[in-house]
Coordinates of C-alpha atoms and ligand atoms in Angstrom, one line a residue:
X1500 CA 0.0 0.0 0.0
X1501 CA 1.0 3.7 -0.1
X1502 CA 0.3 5.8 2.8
X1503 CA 0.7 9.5 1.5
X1504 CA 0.7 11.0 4.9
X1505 CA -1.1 10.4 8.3
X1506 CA -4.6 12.2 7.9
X1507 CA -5.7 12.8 11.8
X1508 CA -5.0 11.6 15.4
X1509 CA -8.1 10.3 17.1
X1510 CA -9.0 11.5 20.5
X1511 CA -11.4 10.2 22.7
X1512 CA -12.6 12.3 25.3
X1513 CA -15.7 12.3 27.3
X1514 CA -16.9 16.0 26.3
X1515 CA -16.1 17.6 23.5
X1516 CA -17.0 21.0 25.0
X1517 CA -15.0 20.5 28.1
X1518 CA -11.4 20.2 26.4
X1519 CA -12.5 22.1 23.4
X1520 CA -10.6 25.8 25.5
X1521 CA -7.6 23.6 25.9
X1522 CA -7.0 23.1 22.0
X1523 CA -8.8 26.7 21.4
X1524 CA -7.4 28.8 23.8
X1525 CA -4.1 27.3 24.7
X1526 CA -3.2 25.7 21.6
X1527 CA -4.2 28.1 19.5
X1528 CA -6.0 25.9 17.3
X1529 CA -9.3 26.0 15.4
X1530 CA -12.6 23.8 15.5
X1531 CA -14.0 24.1 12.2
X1532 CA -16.2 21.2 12.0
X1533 CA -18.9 19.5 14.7
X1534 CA -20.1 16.0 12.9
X1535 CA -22.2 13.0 14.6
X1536 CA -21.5 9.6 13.1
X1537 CA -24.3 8.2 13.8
X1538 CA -23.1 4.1 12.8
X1539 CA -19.6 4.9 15.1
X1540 CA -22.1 6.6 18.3
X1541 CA -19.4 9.6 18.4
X1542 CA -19.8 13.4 18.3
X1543 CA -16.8 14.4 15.9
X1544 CA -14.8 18.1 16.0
X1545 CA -11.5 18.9 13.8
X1546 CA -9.3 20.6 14.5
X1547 CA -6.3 21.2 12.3
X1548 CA -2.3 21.5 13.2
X1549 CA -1.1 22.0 9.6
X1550 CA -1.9 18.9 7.4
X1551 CA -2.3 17.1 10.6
X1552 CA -6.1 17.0 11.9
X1553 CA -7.4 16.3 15.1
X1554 CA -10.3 14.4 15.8
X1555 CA -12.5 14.6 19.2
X1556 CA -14.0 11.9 19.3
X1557 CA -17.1 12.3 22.5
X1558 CA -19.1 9.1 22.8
X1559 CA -23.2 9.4 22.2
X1560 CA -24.1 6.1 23.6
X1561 CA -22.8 3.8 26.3
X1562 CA -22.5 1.5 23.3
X1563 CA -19.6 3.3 21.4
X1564 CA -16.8 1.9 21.1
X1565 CA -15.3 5.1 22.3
X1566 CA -17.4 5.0 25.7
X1567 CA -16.0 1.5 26.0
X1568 CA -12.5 2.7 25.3
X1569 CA -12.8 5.7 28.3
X1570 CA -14.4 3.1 30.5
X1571 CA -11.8 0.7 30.8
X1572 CA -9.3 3.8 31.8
X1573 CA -8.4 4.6 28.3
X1574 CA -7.5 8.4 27.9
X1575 CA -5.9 10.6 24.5
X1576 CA -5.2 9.2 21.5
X1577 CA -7.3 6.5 20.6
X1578 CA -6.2 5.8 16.9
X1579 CA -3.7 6.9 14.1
X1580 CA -5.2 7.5 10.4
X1581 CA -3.2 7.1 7.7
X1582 CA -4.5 8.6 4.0
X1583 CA -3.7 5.9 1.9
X1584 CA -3.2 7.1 -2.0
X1585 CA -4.1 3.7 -3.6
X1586 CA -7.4 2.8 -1.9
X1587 CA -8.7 1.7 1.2
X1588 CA -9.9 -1.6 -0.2
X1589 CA -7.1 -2.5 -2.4
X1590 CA -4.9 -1.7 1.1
X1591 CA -7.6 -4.3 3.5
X1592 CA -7.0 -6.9 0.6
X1593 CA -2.9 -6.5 1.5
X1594 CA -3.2 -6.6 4.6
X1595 CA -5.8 -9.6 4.7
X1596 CA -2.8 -11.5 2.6
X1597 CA -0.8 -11.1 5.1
X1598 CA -2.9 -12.4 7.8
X1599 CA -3.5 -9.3 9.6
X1600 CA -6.8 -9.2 11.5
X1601 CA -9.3 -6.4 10.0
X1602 CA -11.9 -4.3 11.9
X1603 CA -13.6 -4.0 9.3
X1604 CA -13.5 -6.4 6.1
X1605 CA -14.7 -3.3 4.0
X1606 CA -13.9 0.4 3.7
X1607 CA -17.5 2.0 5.4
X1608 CA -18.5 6.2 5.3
X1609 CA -16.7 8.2 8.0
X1610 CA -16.7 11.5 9.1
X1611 CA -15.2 14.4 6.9
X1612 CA -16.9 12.1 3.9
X1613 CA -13.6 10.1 4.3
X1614 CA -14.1 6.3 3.2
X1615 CA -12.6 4.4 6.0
X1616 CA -11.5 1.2 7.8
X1617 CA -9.5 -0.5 10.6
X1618 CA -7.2 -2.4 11.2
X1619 CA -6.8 -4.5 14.8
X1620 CA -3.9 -3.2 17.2
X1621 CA -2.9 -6.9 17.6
X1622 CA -1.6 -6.6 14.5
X1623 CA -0.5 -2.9 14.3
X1624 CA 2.2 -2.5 17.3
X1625 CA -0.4 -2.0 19.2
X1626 CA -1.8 1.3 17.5
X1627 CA -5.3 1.3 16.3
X1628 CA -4.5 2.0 12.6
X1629 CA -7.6 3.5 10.1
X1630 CA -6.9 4.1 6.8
X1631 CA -8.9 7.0 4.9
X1632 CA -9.6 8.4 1.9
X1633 CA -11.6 10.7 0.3
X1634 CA -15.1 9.5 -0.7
X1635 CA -16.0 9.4 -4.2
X1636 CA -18.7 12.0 -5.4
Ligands
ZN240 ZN1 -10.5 8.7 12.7

């Protein structure tokens, strides 16, 4: 596969609005977008340092995977995404050649009308890995 650059850092947090001054006011930074993915249960903001975005990622259900993720002590970053310049699919079918174990099977709508997918930290040093790119119009 070829990764082009990472896309965003995924940040769980219980409340968007409560850390929001941090990376506004002390960072310096921007929140230009508020999103709710409703399939992931997450209120989405971006935030950008450069190329690099941000995502908050605040749970909307106790079922999220994010709500999960805070309640067993999990803080911060909660994933890395990689843009990946020759497809999100054509990269699952590598890494599902190599025997790596695959969130998802098939790249599904994200926020930012990314396509996405992820890969399992068993098999990514221990970093939950998405790939993204753009969706198609
Ligand atoms: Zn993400």
């Amino acid at each position: 596969m070829k990764l082009s650059r990472i896309d965003h850092l995924g940040i769980a947090v219980k409340s968007i609005d409560e850390v929001l001054p941090y990376f506004e006011n002390t960072l310096g930074l921007k929140c230009y977008a508020v999103e709710e993915v409703a399939d992931q249960k997450v209120k989405t903001a971006f935030l950008k340092v450069g190329e690099v975005k941000l995502e908050l990622l605040e749970p909307t259900s106790p079922e999220s995977t994010i709500a999960k993720f805070l309640e067993n002590g999990g803080r911060g970053v909660h994933h890395v995404a990689f843009a990946v310049e020759d497809g999100v699919a054509n990269a699952l079918a590598e890494c599902d050649a190599q025997g790596l174990r695959l969130i998802d099977k098939a790249p599904r709508a994200g926020a930012e009308n990314m396509m996405i997918a992820f890969l399992h930290p068993k098999c990514t040093a221990g970093i939950l890995t998405e790939l993204c790119e753009p969706a198609l119009h």
